[in-house]
């Protein structure tokens, strides 16, 4: 038996041996199987299971380069951050993240609970499945992981110690480039514009100095506002769901940043789901009902986040000045403003930048896809340029419905 005391990138057969050596989960005489099931860009995700189905586990290993390209060099520090954040989130938001069984800092892997009984939320949304408990789960997750890691609640010295642990320069740089810089510049190396929206983007995104100024301000806020431990990649591909369970995975982009980064991301990704539904479903009752559920979800995310945030503040705030009358509501207003701006950035970057979302790319009709893109771009601009006025779920939804009805490409 190997001891796995020196790092190498494992293949399926190595992972079986690793699981036997490091975990006490499997019977000695059982027959084990392993498959690499990763579908992301960065890491290798292996599922190991006992033939009779009695036990299984996920082993996620980080390489020195990205899974999709050896030219993309990245340190393995990201799997340390991911494992550590999953364990912290497990305490802060019990039941809402997978259990971590082992973090191995030699092999740079995280062994965690197998969630194969769940489905990735983005896939389920494309299949038009509803999740009535999702709003409750995601808002509890965000309030608990954000407010409880901030200076409002934590001892300030402990918080600063924790910040050190989650300094994440390489993955933050990816976000700084992909979200905050490239979409606002004619970055031909990686931006990928659809032909029907190219001229519009050149004029209204690259060519809008007011928008670019706001993007610049937001970029520097992202880099300096160490408000809370954010997940950093809270899109619909980072949730595993069933009808009654929600698990948040993949926090490798976590760092101390603005709370609105997480809230804005999930809101924007439900807008992608809305645009997909609008484009691909036949008009009728089913479509109306699915759109209505997405709209309730968008409203609920903002409104339940706000009410739970104020309640948690009341119960957990420790800083003496945090108790000042009306400081909590002022603080929440700033978080919602950031959430609007960041939702806007996410809406724009997923249309212009390199990392697209399936909700939009899978719309096969070119005109319908161009219309969906244009809705995302115009709503995104409104969120960024008028961020101050987005203070309720209704405000967010109204902007979406307004831009969707005005949309010039409609019926092309
Ligand atoms: N705990 C788990 N249980 C079952 N399947 C999982 C689990 N974690 C990850 N997976 C599967 O592996 C896929 C990739 O996982 P994950 O998103 O964590 O990897 P990644 O390399 O960080 O991807 P990305 O490039 O999107 O960041 C998921 O979409 C899911 O299908
Ligand atoms: Mg990831």
Coordinates of C-alpha atoms and ligand atoms in Angstrom, one line a residue:
X1 CA 0.0 0.0 0.0
X2 CA 1.2 3.5 -0.9
X3 CA 1.2 6.1 1.9
X4 CA 0.4 9.1 -0.3
X5 CA 3.0 11.1 1.5
X6 CA 4.1 13.0 -1.6
X7 CA 1.8 15.0 -3.9
X8 CA 0.8 13.8 -7.4
X9 CA -2.2 14.2 -9.5
X10 CA -4.3 11.1 -8.9
X11 CA -6.1 9.0 -11.5
X12 CA -9.2 6.8 -10.8
X13 CA -7.2 3.7 -9.8
X14 CA -5.0 5.8 -7.4
X15 CA -8.1 7.3 -5.8
X16 CA -9.5 3.9 -5.0
X17 CA -6.2 3.0 -3.3
X18 CA -6.2 6.4 -1.5
X19 CA -9.8 5.9 -0.2
X20 CA -8.8 2.5 1.2
X21 CA -5.7 3.8 2.8
X22 CA -7.1 7.0 4.3
X23 CA -10.7 6.4 5.1
X24 CA -12.4 3.9 7.4
X25 CA -15.6 4.1 5.4
X26 CA -15.4 1.0 3.2
X27 CA -15.3 -2.7 4.1
X28 CA -11.9 -4.3 3.6
X29 CA -13.2 -7.0 1.3
X30 CA -15.6 -4.7 -0.7
X31 CA -15.2 -4.0 -4.3
X32 CA -14.7 -0.3 -4.9
X33 CA -15.3 1.8 -8.1
X34 CA -14.2 5.3 -9.0
X35 CA -15.1 7.8 -11.7
X36 CA -13.9 11.3 -12.3
X37 CA -17.2 13.3 -12.5
X38 CA -15.8 16.9 -12.6
X39 CA -17.5 19.2 -15.0
X40 CA -15.9 22.4 -13.9
X41 CA -12.8 24.3 -15.1
X42 CA -10.4 24.0 -12.2
X43 CA -10.3 20.7 -10.3
X44 CA -10.7 17.0 -10.4
X45 CA -13.8 15.5 -8.7
X46 CA -13.9 11.8 -8.1
X47 CA -16.8 9.7 -6.9
X48 CA -15.8 6.5 -5.1
X49 CA -18.4 3.9 -4.2
X50 CA -18.8 0.4 -2.9
X51 CA -20.3 -2.0 -5.4
X52 CA -23.3 -2.9 -3.3
X53 CA -24.1 0.8 -2.9
X54 CA -23.7 0.8 0.8
X55 CA -21.1 3.7 1.0
X56 CA -19.8 6.4 -1.3
X57 CA -17.7 9.5 -1.0
X58 CA -16.5 12.5 -3.1
X59 CA -12.7 13.3 -3.4
X60 CA -11.9 16.7 -4.9
X61 CA -8.3 17.2 -5.8
X62 CA -6.6 20.4 -6.9
X63 CA -3.8 20.4 -9.5
X64 CA -1.1 23.0 -10.1
X65 CA -2.9 24.0 -13.3
X66 CA -6.5 24.3 -14.2
X67 CA -8.3 21.1 -15.3
X68 CA -9.2 22.7 -18.6
X69 CA -5.8 24.0 -19.5
X70 CA -2.2 23.3 -18.4
X71 CA -1.3 26.9 -19.4
X72 CA -3.5 28.2 -16.6
X73 CA -1.2 27.9 -13.5
X74 CA -2.8 28.1 -10.1
X75 CA -1.6 27.1 -6.6
X76 CA -3.3 24.4 -4.7
X77 CA -4.1 26.8 -1.9
X78 CA -7.6 26.9 -3.2
X79 CA -8.5 23.4 -1.9
X80 CA -7.2 24.4 1.6
X81 CA -9.5 27.4 1.5
X82 CA -12.4 25.4 0.1
X83 CA -12.1 22.7 2.8
X84 CA -11.7 25.2 5.6
X85 CA -14.6 27.3 4.5
X86 CA -16.9 24.2 4.1
X87 CA -16.0 23.3 7.7
X88 CA -16.7 26.8 8.9
X89 CA -20.0 27.0 7.0
X90 CA -21.0 23.7 8.5
X91 CA -20.9 25.3 11.9
X92 CA -22.5 28.6 10.8
X93 CA -25.2 27.2 8.6
X94 CA -25.8 23.6 9.7
X95 CA -27.4 21.3 7.2
X96 CA -26.7 23.6 4.3
X97 CA -23.2 22.4 3.2
X98 CA -21.7 18.9 2.6
X99 CA -19.9 17.3 5.5
X100 CA -16.1 17.3 5.1
X101 CA -14.6 14.0 6.0
X102 CA -11.0 14.8 5.5
X103 CA -8.7 17.6 4.3
X104 CA -5.4 16.3 3.1
X105 CA -2.7 19.1 2.7
X106 CA -0.2 16.7 1.2
X107 CA -2.4 15.3 -1.6
X108 CA -4.3 18.6 -1.8
X109 CA -7.7 17.1 -1.7
X110 CA -10.9 17.3 0.2
X111 CA -12.9 14.2 1.0
X112 CA -16.6 15.1 1.4
X113 CA -20.1 13.8 1.6
X114 CA -21.4 12.4 -1.7
X115 CA -24.4 14.5 -2.7
X116 CA -25.3 12.4 -5.8
X117 CA -28.9 12.2 -4.5
X118 CA -29.1 15.9 -5.2
X119 CA -29.1 17.8 -8.5
X120 CA -27.1 20.9 -9.5
X121 CA -29.6 23.8 -9.3
X122 CA -28.7 25.2 -12.7
X123 CA -29.5 21.9 -14.4
X124 CA -32.8 21.6 -12.4
X125 CA -33.8 25.1 -13.4
X126 CA -33.1 24.3 -17.1
X127 CA -35.4 21.3 -16.6
X128 CA -38.0 23.7 -15.1
X129 CA -38.2 22.1 -11.6
X130 CA -39.4 24.3 -8.7
X131 CA -37.8 24.4 -5.3
X132 CA -40.2 26.1 -2.9
X133 CA -37.8 25.9 0.1
X134 CA -34.8 27.3 -1.7
X135 CA -35.4 30.9 -0.7
X136 CA -35.6 30.0 2.9
X137 CA -32.4 27.9 2.7
X138 CA -30.3 30.4 0.7
X139 CA -31.3 33.4 2.8
X140 CA -30.4 31.6 6.0
X141 CA -27.1 30.5 4.5
X142 CA -26.2 34.0 3.4
X143 CA -27.2 35.8 6.6
X144 CA -25.4 33.2 8.8
X145 CA -22.2 33.0 6.8
X146 CA -22.0 36.8 6.0
X147 CA -23.3 38.6 9.1
X148 CA -21.7 36.1 11.6
X149 CA -18.3 36.5 10.0
X150 CA -18.4 40.3 9.9
X151 CA -17.2 42.9 12.5
X152 CA -20.8 43.4 13.5
X153 CA -20.7 40.1 15.3
X154 CA -17.1 38.9 15.5
X155 CA -14.4 40.0 17.9
X156 CA -12.4 42.4 15.7
X157 CA -9.0 40.8 16.5
X158 CA -10.4 37.3 15.8
X159 CA -11.9 38.6 12.6
X160 CA -8.6 40.0 11.4
X161 CA -6.9 36.6 12.2
X162 CA -9.6 34.9 10.2
X163 CA -9.1 37.3 7.3
X164 CA -5.4 36.2 7.1
X165 CA -6.5 32.6 6.7
X166 CA -8.7 33.4 3.8
X167 CA -6.4 35.7 1.8
X168 CA -7.0 34.3 -1.7
X169 CA -5.0 36.3 -4.2
X170 CA -5.1 34.0 -7.2
X171 CA -8.8 33.3 -7.2
X172 CA -9.6 37.0 -6.4
X173 CA -7.4 37.9 -9.4
X174 CA -9.6 35.7 -11.6
X175 CA -12.7 37.6 -10.4
X176 CA -11.0 41.0 -10.7
X177 CA -10.2 40.2 -14.4
X178 CA -13.3 38.3 -15.5
X179 CA -16.0 40.2 -13.6
X180 CA -14.6 43.7 -13.1
X181 CA -12.2 44.4 -16.0
X182 CA -12.6 42.4 -19.1
X183 CA -16.3 42.9 -19.7
X184 CA -15.9 46.7 -19.8
X185 CA -13.0 46.7 -22.2
X186 CA -12.7 45.4 -25.8
X187 CA -10.6 42.5 -24.4
X188 CA -10.4 40.5 -27.6
X189 CA -8.3 37.7 -26.1
X190 CA -11.2 36.4 -24.1
X191 CA -14.4 38.4 -24.6
X192 CA -16.8 36.6 -26.9
X193 CA -19.7 38.7 -28.3
X194 CA -22.6 37.4 -30.2
X195 CA -22.9 38.9 -33.7
X196 CA -26.4 40.4 -33.0
X197 CA -25.3 42.2 -29.9
X198 CA -21.7 43.2 -30.8
X199 CA -22.4 46.7 -32.1
X200 CA -24.7 47.4 -29.1
X201 CA -22.1 46.2 -26.6
X202 CA -19.4 48.3 -28.3
X203 CA -21.5 51.4 -28.0
X204 CA -23.4 50.8 -24.7
X205 CA -20.9 48.9 -22.5
X206 CA -17.3 49.5 -23.8
X207 CA -18.5 53.0 -25.0
X208 CA -20.3 54.2 -21.8
X209 CA -18.0 56.2 -19.6
X210 CA -20.6 56.5 -16.8
X211 CA -20.9 52.7 -16.6
X212 CA -17.1 52.2 -16.8
X213 CA -16.6 54.7 -14.0
X214 CA -19.1 52.7 -11.8
X215 CA -17.3 49.5 -12.7
X216 CA -14.0 51.0 -11.6
X217 CA -15.4 52.1 -8.3
X218 CA -16.9 48.6 -7.8
X219 CA -13.6 46.9 -8.6
X220 CA -11.8 48.8 -5.9
X221 CA -14.6 48.1 -3.4
X222 CA -14.3 44.4 -4.2
X223 CA -10.5 44.6 -3.6
X224 CA -10.7 46.6 -0.3
X225 CA -14.0 46.1 1.5
X226 CA -13.2 43.2 3.8
X227 CA -16.7 43.1 5.2
X228 CA -17.4 39.4 5.6
X229 CA -16.3 36.0 4.5
X230 CA -18.0 35.7 1.2
X231 CA -18.5 32.4 -0.8
X232 CA -17.3 34.3 -3.9
X233 CA -18.9 32.1 -6.5
X234 CA -22.5 31.7 -5.5
X235 CA -24.2 31.0 -8.8
X236 CA -26.7 28.3 -9.5
X237 CA -24.0 25.8 -10.3
X238 CA -22.8 26.0 -6.7
X239 CA -26.0 24.6 -5.2
X240 CA -27.0 21.0 -4.9
X241 CA -30.7 20.7 -4.4
X242 CA -33.6 18.3 -3.8
X243 CA -37.2 19.3 -3.0
X244 CA -36.4 19.7 0.6
X245 CA -32.6 20.0 0.9
X246 CA -30.1 22.7 -0.3
X247 CA -26.4 22.3 -0.1
X248 CA -23.9 25.0 -1.0
X249 CA -20.7 23.6 -2.6
X250 CA -17.4 24.9 -4.1
X251 CA -16.4 27.9 -1.9
X252 CA -12.8 28.0 -3.4
X253 CA -13.2 31.7 -4.3
X254 CA -14.0 32.6 -0.7
X255 CA -12.3 35.6 0.8
X256 CA -13.1 38.7 3.0
X257 CA -15.1 40.9 0.6
X258 CA -18.4 42.8 0.3
X259 CA -21.5 40.9 1.4
X260 CA -23.4 41.9 -1.7
X261 CA -21.0 39.8 -3.8
X262 CA -22.9 36.7 -2.8
X263 CA -26.4 38.2 -2.8
X264 CA -25.9 39.8 -6.1
X265 CA -24.5 36.7 -7.7
X266 CA -27.5 34.5 -6.9
X267 CA -30.0 37.1 -7.9
X268 CA -28.3 37.5 -11.3
X269 CA -28.3 33.8 -11.8
X270 CA -32.1 33.6 -11.2
X271 CA -32.4 36.3 -13.8
X272 CA -30.6 34.0 -16.3
X273 CA -33.0 31.3 -15.4
X274 CA -35.9 33.7 -16.0
X275 CA -34.5 34.7 -19.4
X276 CA -34.1 31.0 -20.3
X277 CA -37.7 30.2 -19.3
X278 CA -38.9 33.3 -21.2
X279 CA -37.1 32.1 -24.3
X280 CA -37.5 28.3 -24.4
X281 CA -41.0 27.5 -22.9
X282 CA -44.1 27.7 -25.0
X283 CA -46.5 30.4 -23.9
X284 CA -49.2 29.0 -21.7
X285 CA -50.0 28.1 -18.1
X286 CA -46.9 26.0 -17.4
X287 CA -44.6 28.8 -18.5
X288 CA -46.6 31.4 -16.6
X289 CA -46.4 29.3 -13.5
X290 CA -42.6 28.7 -13.8
X291 CA -41.9 32.4 -14.4
X292 CA -44.1 33.2 -11.4
X293 CA -42.0 30.9 -9.2
X294 CA -38.7 32.4 -10.4
X295 CA -40.1 35.9 -9.8
X296 CA -41.2 34.9 -6.3
X297 CA -37.7 33.5 -5.7
X298 CA -36.0 36.7 -6.8
X299 CA -38.3 38.8 -4.6
X300 CA -38.0 36.3 -1.7
X301 CA -34.2 36.3 -1.8
X302 CA -34.0 40.0 -1.3
X303 CA -36.9 40.3 1.2
X304 CA -36.2 37.3 3.4
X305 CA -32.5 38.1 3.4
X306 CA -33.3 41.6 4.6
X307 CA -35.7 40.5 7.4
X308 CA -33.4 37.6 8.6
X309 CA -30.4 40.0 8.5
X310 CA -32.1 42.5 10.8
X311 CA -33.3 39.8 13.1
X312 CA -29.8 38.2 13.3
X313 CA -28.3 41.6 13.9
X314 CA -30.7 42.1 16.8
X315 CA -29.7 38.7 18.2
X316 CA -26.0 38.6 17.5
X317 CA -24.5 42.1 17.1
X318 CA -21.7 42.6 19.6
X319 CA -20.0 45.8 18.6
X320 CA -21.0 48.7 20.9
X321 CA -21.6 51.1 18.0
X322 CA -23.5 48.5 16.0
X323 CA -26.3 49.1 18.5
X324 CA -26.7 52.7 17.5
X325 CA -30.3 53.4 16.5
X326 CA -30.9 52.9 12.7
X327 CA -27.3 51.8 12.1
X328 CA -28.6 48.3 11.2
X329 CA -31.0 49.5 8.6
X330 CA -28.4 51.9 7.1
X331 CA -25.9 49.0 6.9
X332 CA -28.5 46.7 5.3
X333 CA -29.2 49.4 2.7
X334 CA -25.5 49.5 1.7
X335 CA -25.5 45.7 1.4
X336 CA -28.6 45.8 -0.9
X337 CA -27.0 48.6 -3.0
X338 CA -23.9 46.5 -3.4
X339 CA -26.0 43.5 -4.2
X340 CA -27.7 45.4 -7.1
X341 CA -24.4 46.6 -8.5
X342 CA -22.9 43.1 -8.3
X343 CA -25.9 41.4 -9.8
X344 CA -25.4 43.9 -12.7
X345 CA -21.8 43.0 -13.1
X346 CA -22.6 39.3 -13.1
X347 CA -25.4 39.8 -15.7
X348 CA -23.0 41.7 -18.0
X349 CA -19.9 39.5 -17.6
X350 CA -21.7 36.3 -18.3
X351 CA -22.8 37.7 -21.6
X352 CA -19.6 39.4 -22.7
X353 CA -16.8 37.6 -21.0
X354 CA -15.3 34.2 -21.4
X355 CA -17.3 32.3 -18.7
X356 CA -20.8 31.9 -20.2
X357 CA -23.9 30.4 -18.5
X358 CA -25.9 27.5 -20.0
X359 CA -29.2 29.3 -19.3
X360 CA -28.3 31.6 -22.1
X361 CA -26.0 29.6 -24.4
X362 CA -28.5 26.7 -24.6
X363 CA -31.1 28.9 -26.2
X364 CA -30.9 27.6 -29.7
X365 CA -32.8 30.2 -31.7
X366 CA -30.4 33.0 -32.4
X367 CA -32.8 35.8 -32.2
X368 CA -34.3 34.5 -28.9
X369 CA -30.8 34.2 -27.5
X370 CA -29.8 37.7 -28.6
X371 CA -33.0 39.0 -26.9
X372 CA -32.1 37.1 -23.7
X373 CA -28.6 38.5 -23.8
X374 CA -29.9 42.0 -24.4
X375 CA -32.3 41.8 -21.4
X376 CA -29.4 40.7 -19.2
X377 CA -27.2 43.5 -20.4
X378 CA -29.8 46.3 -20.0
X379 CA -31.0 45.1 -16.6
X380 CA -27.3 44.8 -15.6
X381 CA -26.7 48.4 -16.6
X382 CA -29.7 49.6 -14.7
X383 CA -28.6 47.7 -11.6
X384 CA -25.1 49.3 -11.7
X385 CA -26.1 52.8 -12.7
X386 CA -29.1 53.1 -10.3
X387 CA -27.9 50.8 -7.6
X388 CA -29.2 53.1 -4.8
X389 CA -32.8 52.5 -5.6
X390 CA -32.8 48.7 -5.3
X391 CA -34.0 48.1 -1.7
X392 CA -36.7 45.4 -2.0
X393 CA -37.4 42.3 -4.0
X394 CA -40.1 44.2 -5.8
X395 CA -37.5 46.8 -7.0
X396 CA -35.3 44.2 -8.5
X397 CA -38.2 42.4 -10.2
X398 CA -39.7 45.5 -11.5
X399 CA -36.5 46.4 -13.3
X400 CA -36.3 42.9 -14.9
X401 CA -39.9 43.0 -16.1
X402 CA -39.6 46.6 -17.3
X403 CA -36.5 45.9 -19.4
X404 CA -37.9 42.7 -20.7
X405 CA -41.1 44.4 -21.9
X406 CA -39.2 47.3 -23.5
X407 CA -36.7 45.0 -25.1
X408 CA -36.2 46.1 -28.7
X409 CA -35.3 42.7 -30.1
X410 CA -38.6 41.3 -29.1
X411 CA -40.4 39.5 -31.9
X412 CA -37.4 39.9 -34.3
Ligands
LIG1 N1 -20.2 16.6 -2.8 C1 -20.5 16.3 -4.1 N2 -21.3 15.2 -4.3 C2 -21.6 14.8 -5.6 N3 -21.1 15.4 -6.7 C3 -20.3 16.5 -6.5 C4 -19.9 16.9 -5.2 N4 -19.1 18.0 -5.4 C5 -19.0 18.2 -6.7 N5 -19.7 17.3 -7.4 C6 -19.8 17.2 -8.9 O1 -18.6 17.7 -9.5 C7 -18.9 18.8 -10.3 C8 -17.8 19.8 -10.1 O2 -17.7 20.2 -8.8 P1 -17.2 21.7 -8.4 O3 -18.1 22.7 -9.0 O4 -17.0 21.7 -6.9 O5 -15.8 21.6 -9.1 P2 -14.8 22.8 -9.7 O6 -13.7 22.1 -10.3 O7 -14.5 23.7 -8.5 O8 -15.7 23.5 -10.7 P3 -15.7 25.0 -11.2 O9 -14.8 25.2 -12.4 O10 -17.2 25.2 -11.6 O11 -15.3 25.9 -10.0 C9 -20.3 19.3 -9.8 O12 -21.0 20.0 -10.7 C10 -21.0 18.0 -9.4 O13 -21.5 17.4 -10.5
LIG2 MG1 -15.0 25.7 -8.3

